[in-house]
């Protein structure tokens, strides 16, 4: 019988995956606040974003691709047990990456909008849904494997989530950096913790 420890000795544990999520989130937030990135135009139809500046698009795309690559290396989704877990991990991670890239560009467009404050009614779903789905798909795996898979979603979701908040504030500076991290912790990390707790096997 192969134990969970035996199958993951060559793989990263939950700690390094969590550390990567934190490091990439801070780096993405810093990149979004330390440079005055040009804003896309906001429209009222379609994607609600038009004329995206190449530099801003490059920042968002590079952030997402780096996060995907790091998560794939640390999690090794192909090593997750069964067929459902690897497929669920890739499906929800890729969908989240695409959605959060669009969200970051939309928030960048809102930086020039003077209509009022952004009310993040459903933002907590961006980290909750992929973590919850992956947690359920790996519920019968060992604790180490389950946590590694769930935290792997955070490597992909938290940095672009924070980047969106950073791009929303056109002023930049330390206050924007800390504000983006606070919003990410409250609306991104807390739902992630809820997903970990909700998918924990009983008994």
PDB file of C-alpha atoms in Angstrom:
ATOM      1  CA  UNK A   1       0.000   0.000   0.000  1.00  0.00           C
ATOM      2  CA  UNK A   2       1.336   3.378  -0.957  1.00  0.00           C
ATOM      3  CA  UNK A   3       0.970   6.031   1.706  1.00  0.00           C
ATOM      4  CA  UNK A   4       0.461   9.725   1.169  1.00  0.00           C
ATOM      5  CA  UNK A   5       3.941  10.360   2.569  1.00  0.00           C
ATOM      6  CA  UNK A   6       5.438   7.904   0.160  1.00  0.00           C
ATOM      7  CA  UNK A   7       3.855   9.507  -2.874  1.00  0.00           C
ATOM      8  CA  UNK A   8       4.842  13.067  -2.020  1.00  0.00           C
ATOM      9  CA  UNK A   9       8.421  12.767  -0.748  1.00  0.00           C
ATOM     10  CA  UNK A  10       9.747  14.423  -3.929  1.00  0.00           C
ATOM     11  CA  UNK A  11       7.037  17.052  -3.987  1.00  0.00           C
ATOM     12  CA  UNK A  12       6.661  20.356  -2.212  1.00  0.00           C
ATOM     13  CA  UNK A  13       4.721  20.337   1.024  1.00  0.00           C
ATOM     14  CA  UNK A  14       1.939  22.789   1.882  1.00  0.00           C
ATOM     15  CA  UNK A  15       4.416  25.206   3.513  1.00  0.00           C
ATOM     16  CA  UNK A  16       6.459  26.051   0.390  1.00  0.00           C
ATOM     17  CA  UNK A  17       3.273  26.337  -1.679  1.00  0.00           C
ATOM     18  CA  UNK A  18       1.783  28.782   0.821  1.00  0.00           C
ATOM     19  CA  UNK A  19       5.060  30.733   0.903  1.00  0.00           C
ATOM     20  CA  UNK A  20       5.024  30.976  -2.900  1.00  0.00           C
ATOM     21  CA  UNK A  21       1.463  32.313  -2.820  1.00  0.00           C
ATOM     22  CA  UNK A  22       2.424  35.001  -0.295  1.00  0.00           C
ATOM     23  CA  UNK A  23       5.616  35.975  -2.127  1.00  0.00           C
ATOM     24  CA  UNK A  24       3.941  36.219  -5.525  1.00  0.00           C
ATOM     25  CA  UNK A  25       1.032  38.187  -4.059  1.00  0.00           C
ATOM     26  CA  UNK A  26       3.378  40.742  -2.518  1.00  0.00           C
ATOM     27  CA  UNK A  27       5.410  40.950  -5.735  1.00  0.00           C
ATOM     28  CA  UNK A  28       2.309  41.466  -7.894  1.00  0.00           C
ATOM     29  CA  UNK A  29       0.987  44.117  -5.509  1.00  0.00           C
ATOM     30  CA  UNK A  30       4.316  45.933  -5.549  1.00  0.00           C
ATOM     31  CA  UNK A  31       4.456  45.802  -9.346  1.00  0.00           C
ATOM     32  CA  UNK A  32       0.976  47.271  -9.554  1.00  0.00           C
ATOM     33  CA  UNK A  33       1.632  50.118  -7.133  1.00  0.00           C
ATOM     34  CA  UNK A  34       5.240  51.148  -7.721  1.00  0.00           C
ATOM     35  CA  UNK A  35       4.694  51.983 -11.404  1.00  0.00           C
ATOM     36  CA  UNK A  36       2.029  54.272 -12.867  1.00  0.00           C
ATOM     37  CA  UNK A  37       0.468  51.848 -15.334  1.00  0.00           C
ATOM     38  CA  UNK A  38      -1.719  53.384 -18.061  1.00  0.00           C
ATOM     39  CA  UNK A  39      -5.402  52.547 -17.776  1.00  0.00           C
ATOM     40  CA  UNK A  40      -7.571  50.876 -20.430  1.00  0.00           C
ATOM     41  CA  UNK A  41     -10.751  52.554 -21.578  1.00  0.00           C
ATOM     42  CA  UNK A  42     -13.972  51.485 -19.908  1.00  0.00           C
ATOM     43  CA  UNK A  43     -16.949  50.665 -22.105  1.00  0.00           C
ATOM     44  CA  UNK A  44     -20.545  49.715 -21.336  1.00  0.00           C
ATOM     45  CA  UNK A  45     -20.677  46.626 -23.549  1.00  0.00           C
ATOM     46  CA  UNK A  46     -18.833  43.371 -24.063  1.00  0.00           C
ATOM     47  CA  UNK A  47     -15.838  42.966 -21.757  1.00  0.00           C
ATOM     48  CA  UNK A  48     -16.334  46.574 -20.581  1.00  0.00           C
ATOM     49  CA  UNK A  49     -12.664  47.200 -21.361  1.00  0.00           C
ATOM     50  CA  UNK A  50     -11.191  48.575 -24.585  1.00  0.00           C
ATOM     51  CA  UNK A  51      -7.880  49.917 -25.884  1.00  0.00           C
ATOM     52  CA  UNK A  52      -5.785  48.102 -23.296  1.00  0.00           C
ATOM     53  CA  UNK A  53      -2.252  49.590 -23.192  1.00  0.00           C
ATOM     54  CA  UNK A  54       0.360  46.944 -24.107  1.00  0.00           C
ATOM     55  CA  UNK A  55       2.353  47.574 -20.935  1.00  0.00           C
ATOM     56  CA  UNK A  56      -0.654  47.010 -18.670  1.00  0.00           C
ATOM     57  CA  UNK A  57      -1.740  43.949 -20.631  1.00  0.00           C
ATOM     58  CA  UNK A  58       1.815  42.605 -20.436  1.00  0.00           C
ATOM     59  CA  UNK A  59       1.878  43.066 -16.666  1.00  0.00           C
ATOM     60  CA  UNK A  60      -1.384  41.174 -16.179  1.00  0.00           C
ATOM     61  CA  UNK A  61      -0.557  38.365 -18.607  1.00  0.00           C
ATOM     62  CA  UNK A  62       2.952  37.924 -17.216  1.00  0.00           C
ATOM     63  CA  UNK A  63       1.604  37.772 -13.666  1.00  0.00           C
ATOM     64  CA  UNK A  64      -0.929  35.089 -14.562  1.00  0.00           C
ATOM     65  CA  UNK A  65       1.540  32.993 -16.566  1.00  0.00           C
ATOM     66  CA  UNK A  66       4.216  33.121 -13.867  1.00  0.00           C
ATOM     67  CA  UNK A  67       1.690  32.103 -11.226  1.00  0.00           C
ATOM     68  CA  UNK A  68       0.433  29.218 -13.358  1.00  0.00           C
ATOM     69  CA  UNK A  69       3.954  27.974 -13.971  1.00  0.00           C
ATOM     70  CA  UNK A  70       4.953  28.157 -10.307  1.00  0.00           C
ATOM     71  CA  UNK A  71       1.749  26.450  -9.175  1.00  0.00           C
ATOM     72  CA  UNK A  72       2.139  23.639 -11.701  1.00  0.00           C
ATOM     73  CA  UNK A  73       5.731  22.997 -10.625  1.00  0.00           C
ATOM     74  CA  UNK A  74       4.904  22.966  -6.912  1.00  0.00           C
ATOM     75  CA  UNK A  75       1.624  21.051  -7.048  1.00  0.00           C
ATOM     76  CA  UNK A  76       2.376  18.646  -9.905  1.00  0.00           C
ATOM     77  CA  UNK A  77      -1.322  18.155 -10.609  1.00  0.00           C
ATOM     78  CA  UNK A  78      -0.626  14.999 -12.603  1.00  0.00           C
ATOM     79  CA  UNK A  79       0.458  13.339  -9.354  1.00  0.00           C
ATOM     80  CA  UNK A  80      -2.891  13.974  -7.664  1.00  0.00           C
ATOM     81  CA  UNK A  81      -4.805  10.729  -7.069  1.00  0.00           C
ATOM     82  CA  UNK A  82      -7.403   9.518  -9.532  1.00  0.00           C
ATOM     83  CA  UNK A  83      -8.578  11.195 -12.723  1.00  0.00           C
ATOM     84  CA  UNK A  84     -10.990  13.720 -11.270  1.00  0.00           C
ATOM     85  CA  UNK A  85      -8.509  15.594  -9.074  1.00  0.00           C
ATOM     86  CA  UNK A  86      -5.968  16.547 -11.796  1.00  0.00           C
ATOM     87  CA  UNK A  87      -8.749  17.505 -14.221  1.00  0.00           C
ATOM     88  CA  UNK A  88     -10.555  19.573 -11.580  1.00  0.00           C
ATOM     89  CA  UNK A  89      -7.341  21.312 -10.546  1.00  0.00           C
ATOM     90  CA  UNK A  90      -6.465  22.363 -14.089  1.00  0.00           C
ATOM     91  CA  UNK A  91     -10.033  23.293 -15.029  1.00  0.00           C
ATOM     92  CA  UNK A  92     -10.671  25.566 -12.052  1.00  0.00           C
ATOM     93  CA  UNK A  93      -7.172  27.041 -11.981  1.00  0.00           C
ATOM     94  CA  UNK A  94      -7.218  27.960 -15.671  1.00  0.00           C
ATOM     95  CA  UNK A  95     -10.748  29.362 -15.450  1.00  0.00           C
ATOM     96  CA  UNK A  96      -9.769  31.429 -12.403  1.00  0.00           C
ATOM     97  CA  UNK A  97      -6.622  32.728 -14.084  1.00  0.00           C
ATOM     98  CA  UNK A  98      -8.637  33.867 -17.112  1.00  0.00           C
ATOM     99  CA  UNK A  99     -11.345  35.477 -14.975  1.00  0.00           C
ATOM    100  CA  UNK A 100      -8.860  37.266 -12.709  1.00  0.00           C
ATOM    101  CA  UNK A 101      -6.879  38.585 -15.671  1.00  0.00           C
ATOM    102  CA  UNK A 102     -10.078  40.164 -16.978  1.00  0.00           C
ATOM    103  CA  UNK A 103     -10.898  41.472 -13.509  1.00  0.00           C
ATOM    104  CA  UNK A 104      -7.455  43.097 -13.177  1.00  0.00           C
ATOM    105  CA  UNK A 105      -7.853  44.886 -16.498  1.00  0.00           C
ATOM    106  CA  UNK A 106     -11.377  45.972 -15.564  1.00  0.00           C
ATOM    107  CA  UNK A 107     -10.128  47.370 -12.255  1.00  0.00           C
ATOM    108  CA  UNK A 108      -7.341  49.159 -14.127  1.00  0.00           C
ATOM    109  CA  UNK A 109     -10.007  50.779 -16.317  1.00  0.00           C
ATOM    110  CA  UNK A 110     -11.941  51.806 -13.217  1.00  0.00           C
ATOM    111  CA  UNK A 111      -8.896  53.721 -11.977  1.00  0.00           C
ATOM    112  CA  UNK A 112      -9.932  56.624 -14.206  1.00  0.00           C
ATOM    113  CA  UNK A 113     -13.622  56.336 -13.276  1.00  0.00           C
ATOM    114  CA  UNK A 114     -14.991  58.973 -10.925  1.00  0.00           C
ATOM    115  CA  UNK A 115     -18.481  57.509 -10.499  1.00  0.00           C
ATOM    116  CA  UNK A 116     -17.824  56.144  -7.022  1.00  0.00           C
ATOM    117  CA  UNK A 117     -16.207  53.451  -4.969  1.00  0.00           C
ATOM    118  CA  UNK A 118     -16.022  49.817  -6.086  1.00  0.00           C
ATOM    119  CA  UNK A 119     -18.277  47.508  -4.080  1.00  0.00           C
ATOM    120  CA  UNK A 120     -16.771  43.981  -4.199  1.00  0.00           C
ATOM    121  CA  UNK A 121     -19.992  42.035  -3.677  1.00  0.00           C
ATOM    122  CA  UNK A 122     -18.835  38.757  -5.230  1.00  0.00           C
ATOM    123  CA  UNK A 123     -15.044  39.106  -5.230  1.00  0.00           C
ATOM    124  CA  UNK A 124     -14.662  36.481  -2.511  1.00  0.00           C
ATOM    125  CA  UNK A 125     -15.815  33.830  -5.006  1.00  0.00           C
ATOM    126  CA  UNK A 126     -12.617  34.142  -7.045  1.00  0.00           C
ATOM    127  CA  UNK A 127     -10.572  32.302  -4.422  1.00  0.00           C
ATOM    128  CA  UNK A 128     -13.340  30.345  -2.701  1.00  0.00           C
ATOM    129  CA  UNK A 129     -14.722  28.464  -5.707  1.00  0.00           C
ATOM    130  CA  UNK A 130     -11.471  26.957  -7.079  1.00  0.00           C
ATOM    131  CA  UNK A 131     -10.189  26.105  -3.597  1.00  0.00           C
ATOM    132  CA  UNK A 132     -13.498  24.527  -2.620  1.00  0.00           C
ATOM    133  CA  UNK A 133     -13.766  22.504  -5.834  1.00  0.00           C
ATOM    134  CA  UNK A 134     -10.191  21.234  -5.617  1.00  0.00           C
ATOM    135  CA  UNK A 135     -10.584  20.509  -1.914  1.00  0.00           C
ATOM    136  CA  UNK A 136     -13.642  18.379  -2.617  1.00  0.00           C
ATOM    137  CA  UNK A 137     -11.918  16.586  -5.498  1.00  0.00           C
ATOM    138  CA  UNK A 138      -8.955  15.669  -3.267  1.00  0.00           C
ATOM    139  CA  UNK A 139     -10.913  15.023  -0.100  1.00  0.00           C
ATOM    140  CA  UNK A 140      -9.978  11.355   0.003  1.00  0.00           C
ATOM    141  CA  UNK A 141      -6.306  12.050  -0.580  1.00  0.00           C
ATOM    142  CA  UNK A 142      -3.941  12.510   2.321  1.00  0.00           C
ATOM    143  CA  UNK A 143      -3.921  15.768   4.244  1.00  0.00           C
ATOM    144  CA  UNK A 144      -0.603  16.859   2.754  1.00  0.00           C
ATOM    145  CA  UNK A 145      -1.788  16.238  -0.817  1.00  0.00           C
ATOM    146  CA  UNK A 146      -5.131  17.975  -0.244  1.00  0.00           C
ATOM    147  CA  UNK A 147      -3.544  21.071   1.258  1.00  0.00           C
ATOM    148  CA  UNK A 148      -0.905  21.219  -1.459  1.00  0.00           C
ATOM    149  CA  UNK A 149      -3.590  21.109  -4.137  1.00  0.00           C
ATOM    150  CA  UNK A 150      -5.790  23.736  -2.457  1.00  0.00           C
ATOM    151  CA  UNK A 151      -2.898  26.095  -1.755  1.00  0.00           C
ATOM    152  CA  UNK A 152      -1.813  25.621  -5.347  1.00  0.00           C
ATOM    153  CA  UNK A 153      -5.012  27.366  -6.411  1.00  0.00           C
ATOM    154  CA  UNK A 154      -4.031  30.262  -4.151  1.00  0.00           C
ATOM    155  CA  UNK A 155      -0.712  30.599  -5.995  1.00  0.00           C
ATOM    156  CA  UNK A 156      -2.746  31.313  -9.134  1.00  0.00           C
ATOM    157  CA  UNK A 157      -5.631  33.340  -7.682  1.00  0.00           C
ATOM    158  CA  UNK A 158      -4.196  35.586  -4.968  1.00  0.00           C
ATOM    159  CA  UNK A 159      -1.492  37.472  -6.965  1.00  0.00           C
ATOM    160  CA  UNK A 160      -3.766  38.656  -9.829  1.00  0.00           C
ATOM    161  CA  UNK A 161      -6.493  39.288  -7.252  1.00  0.00           C
ATOM    162  CA  UNK A 162      -4.135  41.650  -5.416  1.00  0.00           C
ATOM    163  CA  UNK A 163      -2.864  43.128  -8.671  1.00  0.00           C
ATOM    164  CA  UNK A 164      -6.396  44.186  -9.567  1.00  0.00           C
ATOM    165  CA  UNK A 165      -6.755  46.109  -6.325  1.00  0.00           C
ATOM    166  CA  UNK A 166      -3.351  47.709  -6.861  1.00  0.00           C
ATOM    167  CA  UNK A 167      -4.249  48.845 -10.392  1.00  0.00           C
ATOM    168  CA  UNK A 168      -7.543  50.259  -9.157  1.00  0.00           C
ATOM    169  CA  UNK A 169      -5.736  52.969  -7.192  1.00  0.00           C
ATOM    170  CA  UNK A 170      -3.924  55.214  -9.633  1.00  0.00           C
ATOM    171  CA  UNK A 171      -2.114  57.103  -6.866  1.00  0.00           C
ATOM    172  CA  UNK A 172       0.292  54.279  -5.997  1.00  0.00           C
ATOM    173  CA  UNK A 173       2.611  54.417  -3.004  1.00  0.00           C
ATOM    174  CA  UNK A 174       2.813  52.580   0.297  1.00  0.00           C
ATOM    175  CA  UNK A 175      -0.799  53.285   1.255  1.00  0.00           C
ATOM    176  CA  UNK A 176      -2.069  51.684  -1.960  1.00  0.00           C
ATOM    177  CA  UNK A 177       0.252  48.714  -1.480  1.00  0.00           C
ATOM    178  CA  UNK A 178      -1.010  48.077   2.050  1.00  0.00           C
ATOM    179  CA  UNK A 179      -4.612  48.710   1.030  1.00  0.00           C
ATOM    180  CA  UNK A 180      -4.404  46.168  -1.791  1.00  0.00           C
ATOM    181  CA  UNK A 181      -2.911  43.587   0.559  1.00  0.00           C
ATOM    182  CA  UNK A 182      -5.634  44.247   3.131  1.00  0.00           C
ATOM    183  CA  UNK A 183      -8.394  43.792   0.557  1.00  0.00           C
ATOM    184  CA  UNK A 184      -6.722  40.612  -0.663  1.00  0.00           C
ATOM    185  CA  UNK A 185      -6.420  39.232   2.854  1.00  0.00           C
ATOM    186  CA  UNK A 186     -10.045  39.974   3.711  1.00  0.00           C
ATOM    187  CA  UNK A 187     -11.706  39.042   0.411  1.00  0.00           C
ATOM    188  CA  UNK A 188      -9.210  36.469  -0.844  1.00  0.00           C
ATOM    189  CA  UNK A 189      -7.439  34.709   2.007  1.00  0.00           C
ATOM    190  CA  UNK A 190     -10.422  34.393   4.347  1.00  0.00           C
ATOM    191  CA  UNK A 191     -12.559  32.559   1.736  1.00  0.00           C
ATOM    192  CA  UNK A 192      -9.563  30.319   1.065  1.00  0.00           C
ATOM    193  CA  UNK A 193      -9.368  29.382   4.735  1.00  0.00           C
ATOM    194  CA  UNK A 194     -13.099  28.681   4.699  1.00  0.00           C
ATOM    195  CA  UNK A 195     -12.620  26.329   1.750  1.00  0.00           C
ATOM    196  CA  UNK A 196      -9.838  24.458   3.558  1.00  0.00           C
ATOM    197  CA  UNK A 197     -12.028  24.015   6.613  1.00  0.00           C
ATOM    198  CA  UNK A 198     -15.133  23.078   4.628  1.00  0.00           C
ATOM    199  CA  UNK A 199     -13.373  20.310   2.681  1.00  0.00           C
ATOM    200  CA  UNK A 200     -11.628  18.772   5.647  1.00  0.00           C
ATOM    201  CA  UNK A 201     -12.631  15.103   5.954  1.00  0.00           C
ATOM    202  CA  UNK A 202     -14.746  14.403   9.008  1.00  0.00           C
ATOM    203  CA  UNK A 203     -13.398  11.893  11.519  1.00  0.00           C
TER     204      UNK A 203
END
